[in-house]
Amino acid sequence: MGAVILGTGSCLPERILSNHDLEKLVDTSDEWIRSRTGISERRISGEGEEAYRLATTAARNAMEMAGVEPSEIDLIIVATMSSHMTMPSCACFVQNELGADNAFAYDLNAACSGFLYSLDTASKHVLCDQEKTVLVIGAETLSSRINWKDRNTCILFGDGAGAVVMRYADTIRGVLASQLFSDGALWKLLHMHAAPSCNPAIDPPGNPGSHILMEGRDVFKYAVKAMESAVLQLLEKENINLDDIDLVIPHQANIRILNKLLSRLGVKQEKVFINVQKYGNTSAASIPIALDEANREGRLGEGDLLLICSFGGGFTWGAGLLRW
Ligand code: COA
């Protein structure tokens, strides 16, 4: 019995912001950015490209591949931390745009691990209620949450959305297992303020605004160790050897994190899907965008074992295993 992915889709904003464009905004260089992160360019959402709109297009593409109509969707989960509104959720906007009148909808915030967490949640919905068809989406417009004067962070992130349609099937395919972790004690190393959460004064002074703040070196160190440990625990629990994995799709944080992780695990480069050079770190959207690209490029055959892993603010991290 399996919670099977029937279709994948993605949507990227039109505007490309290259490293050379960034050289005009902050004291940086294309060479520095590429050598430290592997990123050459990223997409930036403009008018009409709010997270819910990118999410809706990604969802439509996934539904078209799956052959699923909006009326057949029972649940929509959107992993995001950059919706254009705090209330209603991004997922409710997606439901309305799609006309998915039979669905209930909610957002899930686990920062860059949001899609992995959402996939785990969705698969449990599907296994508990085998009639359910679920849309799982990762959608971010983090360009709206960046301090464009901070060269430590503005070079890293980009916008986009990816989606999958999931449904029960009596098969060995589907989401096999996941290992998820959080450590809230480390929140300060990677965080983003929202509006003030209490009201000691009507207009509190010193409100830092909604910008990503990060201790890059610490995040780097934790990310590699955490993802390595999650992957190893998951494989041990499922009694699966790394050699049996056909494709790894990691969260596209940056190339140095990924290279270090993969060399520690001993995974061969040709078994890994990487597109961080084109899109930067799209947070919760990075895995489903990469999954869609890998799927459409024919990198996934029926029965293949797929490993995904991620790390993000919280800290949140984990790994997941799917049979395609
Ligand atoms: N362009 C040029 N120089 C820059 C720069 C930029 N965009 N950003 C920082 N620098 C400078 C620093 O000011 C510092 O200068 P100094 O030595 O004169 O003080 C120098 O480069 C080294 O900075 P440091 O932060 O130590 O660089 P680093 O090698 O750790 O690389 C990151 C920085 C952000 C690329 C790296 O720490 C990283 O990848 N961290 C993980 C980030 C991440 O993936 N976050 C999301 C996880 S989901």
Short mmCIF file of C-alpha atoms and ligand atoms in Angstrom, two decimals:
data_model
loop_
_atom_site.label_atom_id
_atom_site.label_comp_id
_atom_site.label_asym_id
_atom_site.label_seq_id
_atom_site.Cartn_x
_atom_site.Cartn_y
_atom_site.Cartn_z
CA MET A 1 0.00 0.00 0.00
CA GLY A 2 1.43 3.37 -0.95
CA ALA A 3 0.91 7.11 -1.06
CA VAL A 4 1.96 7.53 -4.67
CA ILE A 5 2.98 10.68 -6.54
CA LEU A 6 0.89 10.77 -9.73
CA GLY A 7 2.17 14.05 -11.16
CA THR A 8 4.69 16.82 -10.59
CA GLY A 9 4.71 20.48 -11.62
CA SER A 10 6.65 23.66 -11.05
CA CYS A 11 6.55 27.38 -11.77
CA LEU A 12 9.35 29.93 -11.74
CA PRO A 13 8.97 33.71 -11.99
CA GLU A 14 10.06 35.23 -15.28
CA ARG A 15 12.62 37.71 -13.99
CA ILE A 16 16.19 36.44 -13.75
CA LEU A 17 18.57 38.15 -11.33
CA SER A 18 22.15 37.22 -12.19
CA ASN A 19 25.22 37.50 -10.00
CA HIS A 20 26.32 40.39 -12.22
CA ASP A 21 23.04 42.16 -11.41
CA LEU A 22 23.82 41.65 -7.71
CA GLU A 23 27.25 43.25 -8.17
CA LYS A 24 25.34 46.50 -8.73
CA LEU A 25 23.40 46.14 -5.46
CA VAL A 26 26.05 45.02 -2.94
CA ASP A 27 29.82 44.70 -2.67
CA THR A 28 30.16 41.23 -4.17
CA SER A 29 31.28 39.49 -7.36
CA ASP A 30 30.06 36.75 -9.64
CA GLU A 31 33.26 34.81 -8.89
CA TRP A 32 32.72 35.04 -5.08
CA ILE A 33 29.10 33.94 -5.27
CA ARG A 34 29.73 31.05 -7.66
CA SER A 35 32.73 29.73 -5.77
CA ARG A 36 31.01 29.94 -2.34
CA THR A 37 27.51 28.85 -3.32
CA GLY A 38 27.42 27.43 -6.87
CA ILE A 39 24.65 29.91 -7.70
CA SER A 40 24.79 31.84 -11.01
CA GLU A 41 21.30 33.30 -11.06
CA ARG A 42 17.94 33.17 -9.30
CA ARG A 43 14.33 34.08 -10.15
CA ILE A 44 12.59 37.08 -8.56
CA SER A 45 8.81 37.36 -8.48
CA GLY A 46 7.18 40.51 -9.76
CA GLU A 47 3.64 41.80 -9.88
CA GLY A 48 1.14 38.97 -10.32
CA GLU A 49 3.69 36.39 -9.17
CA GLU A 50 2.76 36.13 -5.49
CA ALA A 51 3.50 32.79 -3.82
CA TYR A 52 -0.10 31.59 -4.24
CA ARG A 53 -0.03 32.32 -7.98
CA LEU A 54 3.26 30.45 -8.49
CA ALA A 55 1.81 27.65 -6.35
CA THR A 56 -1.38 27.52 -8.42
CA THR A 57 0.48 27.22 -11.72
CA ALA A 58 2.78 24.53 -10.29
CA ALA A 59 -0.32 22.69 -9.02
CA ARG A 60 -2.07 22.93 -12.40
CA ASN A 61 1.01 21.44 -14.09
CA ALA A 62 1.12 18.58 -11.59
CA MET A 63 -2.63 17.94 -11.94
CA GLU A 64 -2.38 17.91 -15.72
CA MET A 65 0.36 15.27 -15.55
CA ALA A 66 -1.68 13.28 -13.03
CA GLY A 67 -4.92 13.61 -15.00
CA VAL A 68 -6.68 14.94 -11.91
CA GLU A 69 -9.45 17.58 -11.95
CA PRO A 70 -9.75 20.34 -9.32
CA SER A 71 -12.98 18.79 -8.01
CA GLU A 72 -11.06 15.58 -7.18
CA ILE A 73 -8.65 17.32 -4.78
CA ASP A 74 -9.54 16.69 -1.11
CA LEU A 75 -6.63 18.42 0.63
CA ILE A 76 -4.12 21.14 -0.26
CA ILE A 77 -1.00 21.61 1.87
CA VAL A 78 1.29 24.51 1.00
CA ALA A 79 4.73 24.61 2.59
CA THR A 80 5.66 28.28 2.75
CA MET A 81 6.96 31.07 4.95
CA SER A 82 6.53 33.89 2.45
CA SER A 83 2.86 34.08 1.55
CA HIS A 84 1.57 37.55 0.64
CA MET A 85 -0.83 37.39 3.61
CA THR A 86 -0.64 35.86 7.08
CA MET A 87 -4.37 35.13 6.98
CA PRO A 88 -5.91 33.47 5.02
CA SER A 89 -3.31 30.85 4.29
CA CYS A 90 -1.58 30.58 0.92
CA ALA A 91 -3.31 27.19 0.56
CA CYS A 92 -6.77 28.79 0.75
CA PHE A 93 -5.82 31.19 -2.05
CA VAL A 94 -4.63 28.22 -4.12
CA GLN A 95 -7.89 26.37 -3.46
CA ASN A 96 -9.85 29.37 -4.68
CA GLU A 97 -7.68 29.88 -7.79
CA LEU A 98 -8.00 26.21 -8.74
CA GLY A 99 -11.70 26.02 -7.95
CA ALA A 100 -10.91 22.95 -5.82
CA ASP A 101 -14.23 23.27 -4.02
CA ASN A 102 -14.07 19.89 -2.29
CA ALA A 103 -10.68 20.47 -0.67
CA PHE A 104 -9.69 21.72 2.75
CA ALA A 105 -6.46 23.68 2.75
CA TYR A 106 -3.73 24.79 5.10
CA ASP A 107 -0.14 26.05 5.18
CA LEU A 108 2.76 24.34 6.88
CA ASN A 109 5.82 26.30 7.97
CA ALA A 110 8.98 24.30 8.50
CA ALA A 111 11.18 26.79 6.62
CA CYS A 112 13.33 25.08 3.98
CA SER A 113 12.23 21.64 5.25
CA GLY A 114 8.57 22.53 4.63
CA PHE A 115 8.08 20.31 1.59
CA LEU A 116 9.65 17.27 3.25
CA TYR A 117 7.46 17.76 6.34
CA SER A 118 4.38 18.32 4.13
CA LEU A 119 5.05 15.21 2.07
CA ASP A 120 5.25 13.19 5.29
CA THR A 121 1.97 14.70 6.58
CA ALA A 122 0.23 14.21 3.22
CA SER A 123 1.29 10.58 2.94
CA LYS A 124 -0.20 9.89 6.37
CA HIS A 125 -3.50 11.52 5.34
CA VAL A 126 -3.56 9.31 2.24
CA LEU A 127 -2.72 6.12 4.12
CA CYS A 128 -5.36 6.85 6.79
CA ASP A 129 -8.04 7.73 4.25
CA GLN A 130 -7.43 5.90 1.00
CA GLU A 131 -10.07 7.93 -0.85
CA LYS A 132 -8.09 11.13 -0.48
CA THR A 133 -6.28 12.95 -3.28
CA VAL A 134 -3.79 15.49 -1.95
CA LEU A 135 -1.91 18.39 -3.48
CA VAL A 136 1.41 19.07 -1.77
CA ILE A 137 3.07 22.32 -2.76
CA GLY A 138 6.23 24.19 -1.78
CA ALA A 139 5.99 27.88 -2.72
CA GLU A 140 8.20 30.81 -1.74
CA THR A 141 8.73 34.43 -2.65
CA LEU A 142 11.65 35.02 -0.30
CA SER A 143 12.84 37.96 -2.42
CA SER A 144 10.19 39.88 -0.48
CA ARG A 145 11.87 38.89 2.81
CA ILE A 146 15.47 39.75 1.95
CA ASN A 147 17.48 42.73 3.08
CA TRP A 148 18.90 43.65 -0.32
CA LYS A 149 21.72 45.53 1.39
CA ASP A 150 22.93 42.42 3.25
CA ARG A 151 25.43 40.61 1.04
CA ASN A 152 25.52 37.67 3.47
CA THR A 153 21.96 36.68 2.59
CA CYS A 154 20.73 38.45 -0.57
CA ILE A 155 22.94 36.33 -2.84
CA LEU A 156 21.47 33.04 -1.65
CA PHE A 157 17.73 33.00 -2.10
CA GLY A 158 15.26 32.90 -4.99
CA ASP A 159 11.55 32.48 -5.71
CA GLY A 160 9.51 29.64 -7.16
CA ALA A 161 7.03 26.84 -6.55
CA GLY A 162 6.79 23.10 -7.05
CA ALA A 163 3.89 20.70 -6.54
CA VAL A 164 2.95 17.04 -6.48
CA VAL A 165 -0.39 15.22 -6.60
CA MET A 166 -0.58 12.25 -4.27
CA ARG A 167 -3.13 9.42 -4.06
CA TYR A 168 -3.40 5.95 -2.56
CA ALA A 169 -2.57 2.92 -4.69
CA ASP A 170 -2.27 -0.75 -3.80
CA THR A 171 1.39 -0.96 -4.74
CA ILE A 172 4.90 -1.03 -3.32
CA ARG A 173 5.45 2.45 -4.79
CA GLY A 174 5.02 5.70 -2.88
CA VAL A 175 6.44 7.42 0.18
CA LEU A 176 8.19 4.68 2.15
CA ALA A 177 9.37 6.51 5.26
CA SER A 178 10.77 9.74 6.63
CA GLN A 179 12.87 10.84 9.59
CA LEU A 180 12.12 14.40 10.68
CA PHE A 181 13.87 16.51 13.30
CA SER A 182 13.71 20.00 14.85
CA ASP A 183 15.85 21.94 17.30
CA GLY A 184 14.22 25.19 18.33
CA ALA A 185 17.13 26.06 20.64
CA LEU A 186 19.14 27.03 17.56
CA TRP A 187 16.53 29.40 16.09
CA LYS A 188 18.77 32.46 16.21
CA LEU A 189 21.24 31.10 13.69
CA LEU A 190 18.70 31.39 10.84
CA HIS A 191 15.54 33.40 11.39
CA MET A 192 13.14 35.98 10.06
CA HIS A 193 11.07 38.36 12.17
CA ALA A 194 7.43 38.85 11.37
CA ALA A 195 5.32 41.74 12.61
CA PRO A 196 5.64 42.27 16.40
CA SER A 197 3.81 39.48 18.21
CA CYS A 198 2.74 41.49 21.22
CA ASN A 199 1.73 45.09 21.57
CA PRO A 200 3.64 46.95 24.29
CA ALA A 201 3.42 50.10 22.18
CA ILE A 202 1.37 50.84 19.12
CA ASP A 203 4.46 51.36 16.97
CA PRO A 204 7.35 49.52 18.68
CA PRO A 205 10.74 51.07 18.01
CA GLY A 206 13.49 48.85 16.69
CA ASN A 207 11.23 46.46 14.80
CA PRO A 208 13.78 44.76 12.52
CA GLY A 209 11.21 44.05 9.82
CA SER A 210 10.67 40.84 7.95
CA HIS A 211 14.20 40.00 6.82
CA ILE A 212 16.19 36.78 6.88
CA LEU A 213 19.10 36.92 9.32
CA MET A 214 21.72 34.21 9.30
CA GLU A 215 24.99 33.06 10.83
CA GLY A 216 26.25 31.50 7.60
CA ARG A 217 29.19 29.49 8.94
CA ASP A 218 27.19 27.92 11.76
CA VAL A 219 24.31 27.10 9.44
CA PHE A 220 26.74 25.47 7.03
CA LYS A 221 28.23 23.28 9.75
CA TYR A 222 24.91 22.16 11.23
CA ALA A 223 23.30 21.61 7.81
CA VAL A 224 25.93 19.11 6.67
CA LYS A 225 25.99 17.15 9.93
CA ALA A 226 22.21 17.16 10.39
CA MET A 227 21.36 15.96 6.88
CA GLU A 228 24.08 13.31 7.00
CA SER A 229 22.77 11.98 10.27
CA ALA A 230 19.11 12.03 9.11
CA VAL A 231 19.95 10.14 5.93
CA LEU A 232 21.99 7.50 7.76
CA GLN A 233 19.30 7.00 10.42
CA LEU A 234 16.59 6.66 7.78
CA LEU A 235 18.55 4.16 5.71
CA GLU A 236 19.38 2.11 8.78
CA LYS A 237 15.76 2.12 9.94
CA GLU A 238 14.54 1.02 6.51
CA ASN A 239 17.40 -1.43 6.07
CA ILE A 240 18.41 0.14 2.78
CA ASN A 241 21.93 0.53 1.44
CA LEU A 242 23.02 3.84 -0.11
CA ASP A 243 24.06 1.91 -3.23
CA ASP A 244 20.41 0.94 -3.72
CA ILE A 245 19.36 4.60 -4.08
CA ASP A 246 18.78 5.59 -7.71
CA LEU A 247 18.52 9.35 -7.28
CA VAL A 248 19.14 11.84 -4.47
CA ILE A 249 17.27 15.16 -4.51
CA PRO A 250 18.61 17.29 -1.68
CA HIS A 251 17.32 20.71 -0.65
CA GLN A 252 19.19 23.07 -2.99
CA ALA A 253 20.78 25.25 -0.29
CA ASN A 254 24.15 25.74 -1.91
CA ILE A 255 26.69 23.64 -3.76
CA ARG A 256 29.33 23.58 -1.02
CA ILE A 257 26.88 22.19 1.55
CA LEU A 258 25.75 19.59 -0.97
CA ASN A 259 29.24 18.58 -2.06
CA LYS A 260 30.36 18.16 1.53
CA LEU A 261 27.25 16.16 2.42
CA LEU A 262 27.55 13.90 -0.61
CA SER A 263 31.23 13.23 -0.13
CA ARG A 264 30.68 12.36 3.55
CA LEU A 265 27.90 9.99 2.55
CA GLY A 266 29.92 8.65 -0.38
CA VAL A 267 27.20 9.32 -2.97
CA LYS A 268 28.34 9.56 -6.59
CA GLN A 269 27.69 12.90 -8.31
CA GLU A 270 25.75 11.27 -11.17
CA LYS A 271 23.14 10.02 -8.69
CA VAL A 272 22.33 13.55 -7.48
CA PHE A 273 20.01 16.11 -9.03
CA ILE A 274 21.25 19.68 -8.67
CA ASN A 275 19.74 22.87 -10.09
CA VAL A 276 20.86 25.41 -7.46
CA GLN A 277 22.94 27.20 -10.13
CA LYS A 278 19.73 28.35 -11.87
CA TYR A 279 17.42 29.16 -8.97
CA GLY A 280 19.45 29.66 -5.78
CA ASN A 281 17.86 28.50 -2.54
CA THR A 282 14.08 28.55 -3.04
CA SER A 283 13.50 27.19 0.47
CA ALA A 284 10.39 24.96 0.68
CA ALA A 285 10.06 25.06 -3.11
CA SER A 286 13.52 23.70 -3.88
CA ILE A 287 12.85 19.96 -3.61
CA PRO A 288 9.54 19.92 -5.54
CA ILE A 289 10.99 22.12 -8.31
CA ALA A 290 13.99 19.78 -8.60
CA LEU A 291 11.69 16.75 -8.42
CA ASP A 292 9.60 18.10 -11.29
CA GLU A 293 12.65 18.85 -13.42
CA ALA A 294 14.15 15.42 -12.71
CA ASN A 295 10.82 13.75 -13.52
CA ARG A 296 10.32 15.64 -16.80
CA GLU A 297 13.92 14.95 -17.82
CA GLY A 298 13.26 11.22 -17.39
CA ARG A 299 15.66 10.82 -14.46
CA LEU A 300 13.09 8.75 -12.53
CA GLY A 301 11.94 5.34 -13.72
CA GLU A 302 9.10 3.29 -12.21
CA GLY A 303 10.34 1.44 -9.14
CA ASP A 304 13.39 3.71 -8.64
CA LEU A 305 14.39 4.53 -5.07
CA LEU A 306 14.50 8.27 -4.44
CA LEU A 307 16.11 9.88 -1.41
CA ILE A 308 15.31 13.46 -0.42
CA CYS A 309 16.81 15.44 2.44
CA SER A 310 16.59 18.98 3.71
CA PHE A 311 17.67 21.48 6.33
CA GLY A 312 16.26 24.87 7.30
CA GLY A 313 15.45 27.51 9.89
CA GLY A 314 14.15 26.24 13.21
CA PHE A 315 16.36 24.31 12.87
CA THR A 316 14.31 21.76 10.96
CA TRP A 317 15.78 18.88 9.00
CA GLY A 318 15.20 15.35 7.84
CA ALA A 319 15.24 12.78 5.08
CA GLY A 320 12.60 10.90 3.12
CA LEU A 321 12.54 7.79 1.00
CA LEU A 322 10.20 7.16 -1.94
CA ARG A 323 9.76 4.35 -4.40
CA TRP A 324 8.84 6.01 -7.71
N1 COA B 1 30.40 38.80 -1.50
C1 COA B 1 31.66 39.04 -1.15
N2 COA B 1 32.13 38.86 0.10
C2 COA B 1 31.27 38.40 1.03
C3 COA B 1 29.91 38.13 0.72
C4 COA B 1 29.49 38.35 -0.60
N3 COA B 1 28.22 38.12 -0.99
N4 COA B 1 29.31 37.70 1.83
C5 COA B 1 30.22 37.68 2.81
N5 COA B 1 31.41 38.12 2.32
C6 COA B 1 32.68 38.27 3.01
C7 COA B 1 32.50 38.39 4.50
O1 COA B 1 32.18 39.71 4.87
C8 COA B 1 33.87 37.95 5.00
O2 COA B 1 34.76 39.03 4.85
P1 COA B 1 35.88 39.30 5.99
O3 COA B 1 36.73 38.07 5.99
O4 COA B 1 36.54 40.53 5.48
O5 COA B 1 35.09 39.47 7.24
C9 COA B 1 34.28 36.87 3.99
O6 COA B 1 33.47 37.10 2.83
C10 COA B 1 34.06 35.48 4.49
O7 COA B 1 32.76 35.43 5.06
P2 COA B 1 32.13 34.12 5.59
O8 COA B 1 30.75 34.36 6.07
O9 COA B 1 33.09 33.45 6.52
O10 COA B 1 32.09 33.28 4.22
P3 COA B 1 31.81 31.76 4.04
O11 COA B 1 32.94 31.13 3.36
O12 COA B 1 31.27 31.10 5.28
O13 COA B 1 30.60 31.80 2.97
C11 COA B 1 28.23 31.55 2.98
C12 COA B 1 29.39 32.45 3.31
C13 COA B 1 26.93 32.25 3.39
C14 COA B 1 28.20 31.30 1.47
C15 COA B 1 28.39 30.19 3.75
O14 COA B 1 28.63 30.45 5.11
C16 COA B 1 27.21 29.29 3.62
O15 COA B 1 27.00 28.72 2.57
N6 COA B 1 26.39 29.13 4.69
C17 COA B 1 25.18 28.39 4.65
C18 COA B 1 24.08 29.29 4.17
C19 COA B 1 22.81 28.56 3.80
O16 COA B 1 22.85 27.69 2.96
N7 COA B 1 21.69 28.94 4.41
C20 COA B 1 20.41 28.39 4.15
C21 COA B 1 20.30 27.03 4.72
S1 COA B 1 18.71 26.39 4.43
#
